[in-house]
Amino acid sequence: LFSRPKGRFPEMSTDAILDPTTIDTAHVVFGPEEIRRRNFQRNDMELLDRIVHFDPEASTIAGVHEVKEDAFWVSGHFPHRPLLPGVLMIETAGQLCSFYYGEASGNEDDIVGFAACENVRFKGIVEPGSELLMVGEMIALRSRLAKFSAQGYVNGERVFEGTIVGMKI
């Protein structure tokens, strides 16, 4: 009843961009002020607490979002069992990729907005009190476009994967 043509929706790679067990999530490469220099989200929408890995030669980046017990969404998503909304995982990945784009371009005025999210999969839950490690790998970087593969982990288990496409605005 719900068959689809082969090859129309390619599956995401099961390979880890970076082995999450090898990343020291306490190691700060870029802190909040440096993130704010590149990303313009503020207050409740600042989802990256720190960048813990940045390797432009390998085209990889990793950052941490500390999922707070008093986050704005906790009381409503869901009241008896709060779960980080998937759209906020996508936003975290977008902020990570935007930071990479700005850092790689060297232009502090570069702002990247979402152009697309592709092949997004949620593979686990993220609860308040968790540390979400978001990992990204640059697939394409042009003057006005950035495309990244992204993966999110909690305690070494993948909870998110997808492709994030941003466009300079």
Coordinates of C-alpha atoms in Angstrom, one line a residue:
L1 CA 0.0 0.0 0.0
F2 CA 2.8 2.5 0.8
S3 CA 5.5 1.3 -1.5
R4 CA 8.0 3.8 -2.9
P5 CA 10.4 3.7 -5.8
K6 CA 13.8 2.6 -4.9
G7 CA 16.4 5.4 -4.6
R8 CA 13.8 8.1 -4.1
F9 CA 14.6 8.6 -0.4
P10 CA 18.2 7.5 0.2
E11 CA 19.0 6.3 3.7
M12 CA 21.4 8.2 5.9
S13 CA 24.8 6.7 6.4
T14 CA 25.2 4.7 9.6
D15 CA 28.8 5.7 10.0
A16 CA 29.6 8.2 12.7
I17 CA 31.1 11.5 11.6
L18 CA 33.2 11.4 14.7
D19 CA 33.3 8.7 17.4
P20 CA 31.4 10.5 20.2
T21 CA 33.3 8.5 22.8
T22 CA 36.5 10.2 21.7
I23 CA 35.2 13.8 22.1
D24 CA 35.9 15.5 25.4
T25 CA 32.6 17.4 25.9
A26 CA 34.2 19.4 28.8
H27 CA 37.0 20.8 26.5
V28 CA 36.0 24.3 25.3
V29 CA 37.4 25.3 21.9
F30 CA 34.9 28.2 21.6
G31 CA 32.7 29.4 24.5
P32 CA 29.4 31.4 24.6
E33 CA 30.9 34.8 23.7
E34 CA 32.7 33.4 20.7
I35 CA 29.6 31.5 19.6
R36 CA 27.6 34.8 19.9
R37 CA 30.2 36.4 17.6
R38 CA 29.1 34.1 14.8
N39 CA 25.5 33.2 15.7
F40 CA 22.9 35.8 16.3
Q41 CA 20.3 33.7 18.3
R42 CA 19.9 35.0 21.9
N43 CA 18.3 34.1 25.2
D44 CA 16.1 30.9 25.0
M45 CA 17.2 30.3 21.4
E46 CA 20.9 30.0 22.1
L47 CA 21.2 26.3 21.9
L48 CA 25.0 25.8 21.8
D49 CA 26.7 26.1 25.1
R50 CA 30.2 25.4 23.8
I51 CA 32.1 24.2 20.7
V52 CA 34.2 21.2 21.8
H53 CA 35.8 20.2 18.5
F54 CA 36.7 22.3 15.4
D55 CA 38.8 20.9 12.6
P56 CA 38.5 22.8 9.3
E57 CA 41.1 20.4 7.7
A58 CA 38.8 17.5 8.3
S59 CA 35.7 19.7 7.8
T60 CA 34.3 18.6 11.2
I61 CA 32.8 20.4 14.2
A62 CA 31.1 19.3 17.5
G63 CA 29.2 21.3 20.0
V64 CA 27.3 20.7 23.2
H65 CA 23.7 21.8 24.2
E66 CA 23.1 21.3 27.8
V67 CA 19.4 20.4 28.0
K68 CA 18.2 22.4 31.0
E69 CA 15.5 21.3 33.5
D70 CA 13.9 24.7 33.3
A71 CA 14.0 25.2 29.4
F72 CA 11.1 27.1 28.0
W73 CA 9.5 24.0 26.4
V74 CA 9.7 21.6 29.4
S75 CA 6.2 22.4 30.8
G76 CA 4.5 21.7 27.5
H77 CA 6.4 19.1 25.6
F78 CA 5.3 16.9 27.4
P79 CA 4.0 17.8 30.8
H80 CA 4.4 14.4 32.4
R81 CA 7.5 13.4 30.5
P82 CA 9.4 16.3 29.0
L83 CA 11.3 15.5 25.8
L84 CA 13.4 17.9 23.7
P85 CA 11.4 18.7 20.6
G86 CA 12.9 17.4 17.4
V87 CA 12.7 20.8 15.8
L88 CA 15.1 22.0 18.5
M89 CA 17.5 19.2 17.7
I90 CA 17.4 20.5 14.1
E91 CA 17.9 24.0 15.3
T92 CA 20.9 22.9 17.4
A93 CA 22.4 21.3 14.3
G94 CA 21.7 24.5 12.3
Q95 CA 23.4 26.7 14.8
L96 CA 26.5 24.4 14.8
C97 CA 26.7 24.5 11.1
S98 CA 26.1 28.2 11.0
F99 CA 29.0 28.7 13.4
Y100 CA 31.3 26.5 11.2
Y101 CA 30.3 28.6 8.1
G102 CA 31.1 31.9 9.9
E103 CA 34.3 30.6 11.3
A104 CA 35.4 29.2 7.9
S105 CA 34.4 32.3 6.0
G106 CA 36.2 34.6 8.4
N107 CA 33.6 37.3 7.9
E108 CA 31.8 38.2 11.1
D109 CA 28.8 39.7 9.2
D110 CA 28.0 36.4 7.5
I111 CA 24.6 35.0 8.7
V112 CA 23.3 31.7 7.5
G113 CA 19.6 30.9 7.6
F114 CA 17.9 27.5 7.0
A115 CA 17.4 26.6 3.4
A116 CA 16.5 23.0 3.9
C117 CA 16.6 20.0 6.2
E118 CA 17.0 16.6 4.4
N119 CA 16.8 13.0 5.5
V120 CA 16.2 13.9 9.2
R121 CA 15.7 11.0 11.5
F122 CA 15.1 11.0 15.3
K123 CA 16.5 7.8 16.7
G124 CA 16.1 8.4 20.5
I125 CA 14.8 10.8 23.1
V126 CA 16.5 13.7 24.8
E127 CA 15.4 14.5 28.3
P128 CA 16.1 17.5 30.5
G129 CA 19.3 17.1 32.3
S130 CA 21.0 15.5 29.3
E131 CA 23.9 16.7 27.4
L132 CA 23.3 16.7 23.6
L133 CA 26.5 16.4 21.6
M134 CA 25.9 17.6 18.1
V135 CA 28.5 16.7 15.4
G136 CA 28.7 18.1 11.9
E137 CA 30.7 17.5 8.8
M138 CA 30.8 20.0 6.0
I139 CA 29.6 18.5 2.7
A140 CA 29.7 21.6 0.6
L141 CA 30.7 25.2 1.3
R142 CA 30.2 27.9 -1.2
S143 CA 30.0 31.7 -1.0
R144 CA 26.2 31.6 -0.3
L145 CA 25.5 28.0 0.6
A146 CA 26.5 25.5 3.3
K147 CA 25.6 21.9 3.4
F148 CA 26.4 19.7 6.4
S149 CA 25.8 16.1 7.6
A150 CA 24.8 16.3 11.3
Q151 CA 24.4 13.7 14.1
G152 CA 23.3 14.2 17.7
Y153 CA 24.3 11.9 20.6
V154 CA 23.3 11.5 24.2
N155 CA 25.6 9.3 26.3
G156 CA 27.3 8.0 23.1
E157 CA 23.9 6.9 21.6
R158 CA 22.8 8.5 18.4
V159 CA 19.5 10.3 18.8
F160 CA 19.4 12.4 15.7
E161 CA 20.8 12.6 12.1
G162 CA 20.1 14.6 9.1
T163 CA 21.4 17.0 6.4
I164 CA 21.3 20.7 7.2
V165 CA 21.4 23.2 4.3
G166 CA 22.0 26.9 5.0
M167 CA 22.0 29.9 2.8
K168 CA 23.8 33.2 3.5
I169 CA 21.2 35.9 4.2

